[in-house]
PDB file of C-alpha atoms in Angstrom:
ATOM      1  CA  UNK A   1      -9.556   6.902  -7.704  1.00 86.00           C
ATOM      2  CA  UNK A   2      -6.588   5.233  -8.771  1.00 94.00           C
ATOM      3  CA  UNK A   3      -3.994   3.281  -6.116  1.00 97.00           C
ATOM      4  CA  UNK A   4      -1.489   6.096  -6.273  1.00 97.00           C
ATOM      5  CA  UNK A   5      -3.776   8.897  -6.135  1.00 96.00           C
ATOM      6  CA  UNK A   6      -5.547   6.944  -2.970  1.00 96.00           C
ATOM      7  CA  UNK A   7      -1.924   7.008  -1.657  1.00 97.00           C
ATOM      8  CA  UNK A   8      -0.967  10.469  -1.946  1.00 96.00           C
ATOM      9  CA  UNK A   9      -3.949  11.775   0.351  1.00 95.00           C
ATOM     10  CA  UNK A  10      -3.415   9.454   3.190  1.00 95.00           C
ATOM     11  CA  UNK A  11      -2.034  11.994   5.996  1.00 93.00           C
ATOM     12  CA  UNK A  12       1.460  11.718   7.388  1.00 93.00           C
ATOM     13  CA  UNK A  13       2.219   9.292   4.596  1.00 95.00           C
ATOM     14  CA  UNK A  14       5.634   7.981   5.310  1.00 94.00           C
ATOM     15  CA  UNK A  15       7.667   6.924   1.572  1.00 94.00           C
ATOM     16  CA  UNK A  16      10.692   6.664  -0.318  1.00 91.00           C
ATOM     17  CA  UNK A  17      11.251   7.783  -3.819  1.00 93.00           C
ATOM     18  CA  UNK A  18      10.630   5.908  -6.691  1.00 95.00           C
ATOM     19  CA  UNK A  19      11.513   3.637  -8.524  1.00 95.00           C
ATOM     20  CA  UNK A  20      12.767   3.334 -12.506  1.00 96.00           C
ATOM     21  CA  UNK A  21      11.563   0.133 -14.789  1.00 96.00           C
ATOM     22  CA  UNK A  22      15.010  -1.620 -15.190  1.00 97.00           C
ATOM     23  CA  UNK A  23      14.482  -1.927 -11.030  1.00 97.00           C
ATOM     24  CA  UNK A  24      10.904  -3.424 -11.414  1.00 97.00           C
ATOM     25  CA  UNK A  25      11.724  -5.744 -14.565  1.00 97.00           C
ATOM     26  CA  UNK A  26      15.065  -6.739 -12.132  1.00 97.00           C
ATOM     27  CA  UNK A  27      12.983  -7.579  -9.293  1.00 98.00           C
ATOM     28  CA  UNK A  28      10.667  -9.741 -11.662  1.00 98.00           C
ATOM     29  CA  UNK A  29      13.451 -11.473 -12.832  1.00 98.00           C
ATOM     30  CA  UNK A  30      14.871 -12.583  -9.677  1.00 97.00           C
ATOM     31  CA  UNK A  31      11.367 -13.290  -7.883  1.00 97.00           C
ATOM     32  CA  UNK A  32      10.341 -15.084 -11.200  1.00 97.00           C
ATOM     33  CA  UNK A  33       6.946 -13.794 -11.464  1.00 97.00           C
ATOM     34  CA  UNK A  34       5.186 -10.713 -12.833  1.00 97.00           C
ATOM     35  CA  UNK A  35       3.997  -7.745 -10.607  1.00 98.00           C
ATOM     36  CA  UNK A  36       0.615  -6.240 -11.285  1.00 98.00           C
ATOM     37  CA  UNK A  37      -0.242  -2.990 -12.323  1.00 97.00           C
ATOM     38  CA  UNK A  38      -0.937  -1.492  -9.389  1.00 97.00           C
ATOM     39  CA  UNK A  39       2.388  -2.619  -7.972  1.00 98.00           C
ATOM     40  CA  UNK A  40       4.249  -1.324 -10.628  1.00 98.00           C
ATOM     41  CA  UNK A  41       2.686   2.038 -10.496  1.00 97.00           C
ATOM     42  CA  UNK A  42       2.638   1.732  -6.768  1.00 98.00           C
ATOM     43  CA  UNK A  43       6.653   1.283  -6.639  1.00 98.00           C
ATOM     44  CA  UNK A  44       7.305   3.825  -9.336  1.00 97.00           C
ATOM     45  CA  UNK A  45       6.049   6.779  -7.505  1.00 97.00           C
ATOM     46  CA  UNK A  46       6.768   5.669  -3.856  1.00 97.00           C
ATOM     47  CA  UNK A  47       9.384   2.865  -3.367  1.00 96.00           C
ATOM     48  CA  UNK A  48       7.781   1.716  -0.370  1.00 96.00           C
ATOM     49  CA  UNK A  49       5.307   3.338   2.059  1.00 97.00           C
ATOM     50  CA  UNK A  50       4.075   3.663   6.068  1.00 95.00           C
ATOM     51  CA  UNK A  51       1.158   4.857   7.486  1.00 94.00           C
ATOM     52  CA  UNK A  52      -0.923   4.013  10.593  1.00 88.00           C
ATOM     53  CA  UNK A  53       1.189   1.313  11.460  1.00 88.00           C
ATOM     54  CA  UNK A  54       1.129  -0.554   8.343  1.00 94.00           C
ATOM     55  CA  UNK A  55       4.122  -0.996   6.295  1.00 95.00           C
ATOM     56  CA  UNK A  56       4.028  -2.311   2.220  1.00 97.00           C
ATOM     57  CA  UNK A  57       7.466  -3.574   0.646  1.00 97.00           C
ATOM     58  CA  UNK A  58       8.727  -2.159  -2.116  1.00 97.00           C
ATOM     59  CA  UNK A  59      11.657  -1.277  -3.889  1.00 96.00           C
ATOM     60  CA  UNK A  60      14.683   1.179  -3.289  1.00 90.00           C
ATOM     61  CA  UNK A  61      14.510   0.186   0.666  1.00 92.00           C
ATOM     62  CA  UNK A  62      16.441  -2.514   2.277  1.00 91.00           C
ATOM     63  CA  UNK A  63      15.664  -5.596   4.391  1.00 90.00           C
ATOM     64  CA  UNK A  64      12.355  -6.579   5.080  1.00 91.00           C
ATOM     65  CA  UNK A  65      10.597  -4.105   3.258  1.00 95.00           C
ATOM     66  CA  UNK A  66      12.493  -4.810   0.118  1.00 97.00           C
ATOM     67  CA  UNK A  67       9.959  -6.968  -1.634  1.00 98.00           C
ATOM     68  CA  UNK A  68      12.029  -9.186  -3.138  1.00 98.00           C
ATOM     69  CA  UNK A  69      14.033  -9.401   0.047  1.00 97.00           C
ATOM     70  CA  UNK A  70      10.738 -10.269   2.014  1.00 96.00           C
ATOM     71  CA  UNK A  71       9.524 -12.637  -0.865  1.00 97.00           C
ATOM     72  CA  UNK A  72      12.999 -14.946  -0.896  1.00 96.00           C
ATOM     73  CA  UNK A  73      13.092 -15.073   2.674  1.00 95.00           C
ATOM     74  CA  UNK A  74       9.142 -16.391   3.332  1.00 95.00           C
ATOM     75  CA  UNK A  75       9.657 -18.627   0.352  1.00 94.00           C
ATOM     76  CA  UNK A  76      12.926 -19.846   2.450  1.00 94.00           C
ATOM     77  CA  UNK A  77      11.193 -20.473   5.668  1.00 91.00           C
ATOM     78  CA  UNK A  78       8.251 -22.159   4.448  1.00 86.00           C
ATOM     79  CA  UNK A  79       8.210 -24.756   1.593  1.00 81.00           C
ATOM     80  CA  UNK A  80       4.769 -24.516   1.075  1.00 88.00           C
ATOM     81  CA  UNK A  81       4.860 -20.731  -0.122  1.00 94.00           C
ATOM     82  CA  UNK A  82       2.689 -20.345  -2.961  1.00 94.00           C
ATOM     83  CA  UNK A  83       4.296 -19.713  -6.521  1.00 93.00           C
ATOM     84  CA  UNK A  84       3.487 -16.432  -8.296  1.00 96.00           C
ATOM     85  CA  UNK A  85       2.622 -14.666  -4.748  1.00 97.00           C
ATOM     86  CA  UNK A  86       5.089 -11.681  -3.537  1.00 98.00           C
ATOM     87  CA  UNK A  87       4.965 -10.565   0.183  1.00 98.00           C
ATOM     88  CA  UNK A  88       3.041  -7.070   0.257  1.00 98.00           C
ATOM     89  CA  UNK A  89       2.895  -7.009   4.132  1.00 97.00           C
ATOM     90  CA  UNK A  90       3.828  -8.792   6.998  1.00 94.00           C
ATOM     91  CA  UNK A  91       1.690  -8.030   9.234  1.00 86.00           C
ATOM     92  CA  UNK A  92       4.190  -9.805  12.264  1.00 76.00           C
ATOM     93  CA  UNK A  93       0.935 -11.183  14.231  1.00 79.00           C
ATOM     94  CA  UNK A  94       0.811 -15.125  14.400  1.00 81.00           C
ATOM     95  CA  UNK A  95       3.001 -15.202  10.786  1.00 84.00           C
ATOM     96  CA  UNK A  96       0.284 -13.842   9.283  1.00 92.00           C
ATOM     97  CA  UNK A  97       1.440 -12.621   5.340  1.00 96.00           C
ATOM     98  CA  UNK A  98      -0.394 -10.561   2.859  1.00 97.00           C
ATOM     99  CA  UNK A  99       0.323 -11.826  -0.920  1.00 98.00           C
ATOM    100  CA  UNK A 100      -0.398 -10.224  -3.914  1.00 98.00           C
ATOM    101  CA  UNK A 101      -0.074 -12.528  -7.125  1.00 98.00           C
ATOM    102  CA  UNK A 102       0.747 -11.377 -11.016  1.00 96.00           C
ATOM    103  CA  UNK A 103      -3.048 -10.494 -11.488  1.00 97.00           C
ATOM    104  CA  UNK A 104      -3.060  -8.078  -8.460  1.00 97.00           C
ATOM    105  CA  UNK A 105      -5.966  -9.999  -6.022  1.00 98.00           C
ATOM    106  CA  UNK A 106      -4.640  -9.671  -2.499  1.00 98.00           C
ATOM    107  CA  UNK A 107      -4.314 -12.720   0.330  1.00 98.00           C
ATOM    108  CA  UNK A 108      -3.760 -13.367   3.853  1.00 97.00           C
ATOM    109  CA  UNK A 109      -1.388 -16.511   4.199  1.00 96.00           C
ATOM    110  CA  UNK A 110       0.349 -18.300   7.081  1.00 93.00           C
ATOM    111  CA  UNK A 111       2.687 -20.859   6.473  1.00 88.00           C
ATOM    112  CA  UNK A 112       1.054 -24.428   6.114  1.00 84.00           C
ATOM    113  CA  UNK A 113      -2.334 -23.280   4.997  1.00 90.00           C
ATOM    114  CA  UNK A 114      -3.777 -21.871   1.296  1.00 93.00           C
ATOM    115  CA  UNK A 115      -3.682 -18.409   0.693  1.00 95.00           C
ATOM    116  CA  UNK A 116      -7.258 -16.592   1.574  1.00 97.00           C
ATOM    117  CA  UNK A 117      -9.050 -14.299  -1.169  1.00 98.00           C
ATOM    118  CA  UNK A 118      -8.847 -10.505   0.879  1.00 97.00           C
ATOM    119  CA  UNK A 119     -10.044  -8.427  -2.145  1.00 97.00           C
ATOM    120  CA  UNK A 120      -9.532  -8.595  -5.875  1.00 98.00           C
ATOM    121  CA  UNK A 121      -7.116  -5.680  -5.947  1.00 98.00           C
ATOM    122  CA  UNK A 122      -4.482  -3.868  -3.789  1.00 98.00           C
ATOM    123  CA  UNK A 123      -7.223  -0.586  -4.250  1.00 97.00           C
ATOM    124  CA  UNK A 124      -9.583  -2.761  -2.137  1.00 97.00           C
ATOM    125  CA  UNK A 125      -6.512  -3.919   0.440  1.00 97.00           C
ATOM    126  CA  UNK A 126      -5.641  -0.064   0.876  1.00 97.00           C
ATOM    127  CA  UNK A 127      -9.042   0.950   2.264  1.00 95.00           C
ATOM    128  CA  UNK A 128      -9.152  -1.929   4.912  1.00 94.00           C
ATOM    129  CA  UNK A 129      -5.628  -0.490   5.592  1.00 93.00           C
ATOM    130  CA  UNK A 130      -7.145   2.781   5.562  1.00 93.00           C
ATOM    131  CA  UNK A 131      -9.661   1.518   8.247  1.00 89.00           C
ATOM    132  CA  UNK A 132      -7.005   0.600  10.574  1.00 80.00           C
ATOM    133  CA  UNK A 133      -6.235   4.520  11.416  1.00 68.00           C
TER     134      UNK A 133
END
């Protein structure tokens, strides 16, 4: 099952609508990296989603869950943020991050240490999220 399939069957499934391609390519641009497939299909159907607690950026949303928002502003606070990573979650527990670079494996960073292999794909990241409920 596909990431936005996986998605749409998750109960209570809070989400905004989504997203055109000039948005994504915009939001490329200005975070200077490219977003993986799964992303891009990910923002195109639901902007940005909630669900048991845990909360991915996105696009059309504001503030922290704007990705490119919550990218610029980690890559502000710590100098050590790794190039080519985008913030998928903060998980707001000891700084903890969850990155996603352009080939769509899926890391838990805090600031002064190297990003941590979580799974090869945001798929595999939205079961453990699944788990959580």
């Amino acid at each position: 099952m596909n990431i936005v399939d996986k998605i749409k069957a998750i109960p209570n499934l809070c989400h905004l609508s989504g997203c055109k391609t000039n948005q994504i390519k915009a939001a490329q641009k200005e975070l200077d990296l490219e977003f993986p497939d799964e992303f891009i299909d990910y923002v195109k159907e639901f902007g940005a989603i909630s669900f048991y607690g845990t909360e991915w950026t996105g696009l059309n949303v504001d503030g922290y869950l704007n990705v490119v928002d919550a990218t610029k502003n980690e890559r502000s606070l710590c100098k050590g943020f790794p190039q080519g990573y985008f913030v998928l979650e903060n998980q707001a527990i000891d700084g903890i991050l969850i990155l996603v670079n352009s080939k769509g494996a899926v890391y838990s960073y805090q600031s002064g240490n190297k990003p941590v292999l979580i799974c090869k794909t945001m798929t595999e990241y939205l079961d453990i999220c699944l788990n959580r409920g």
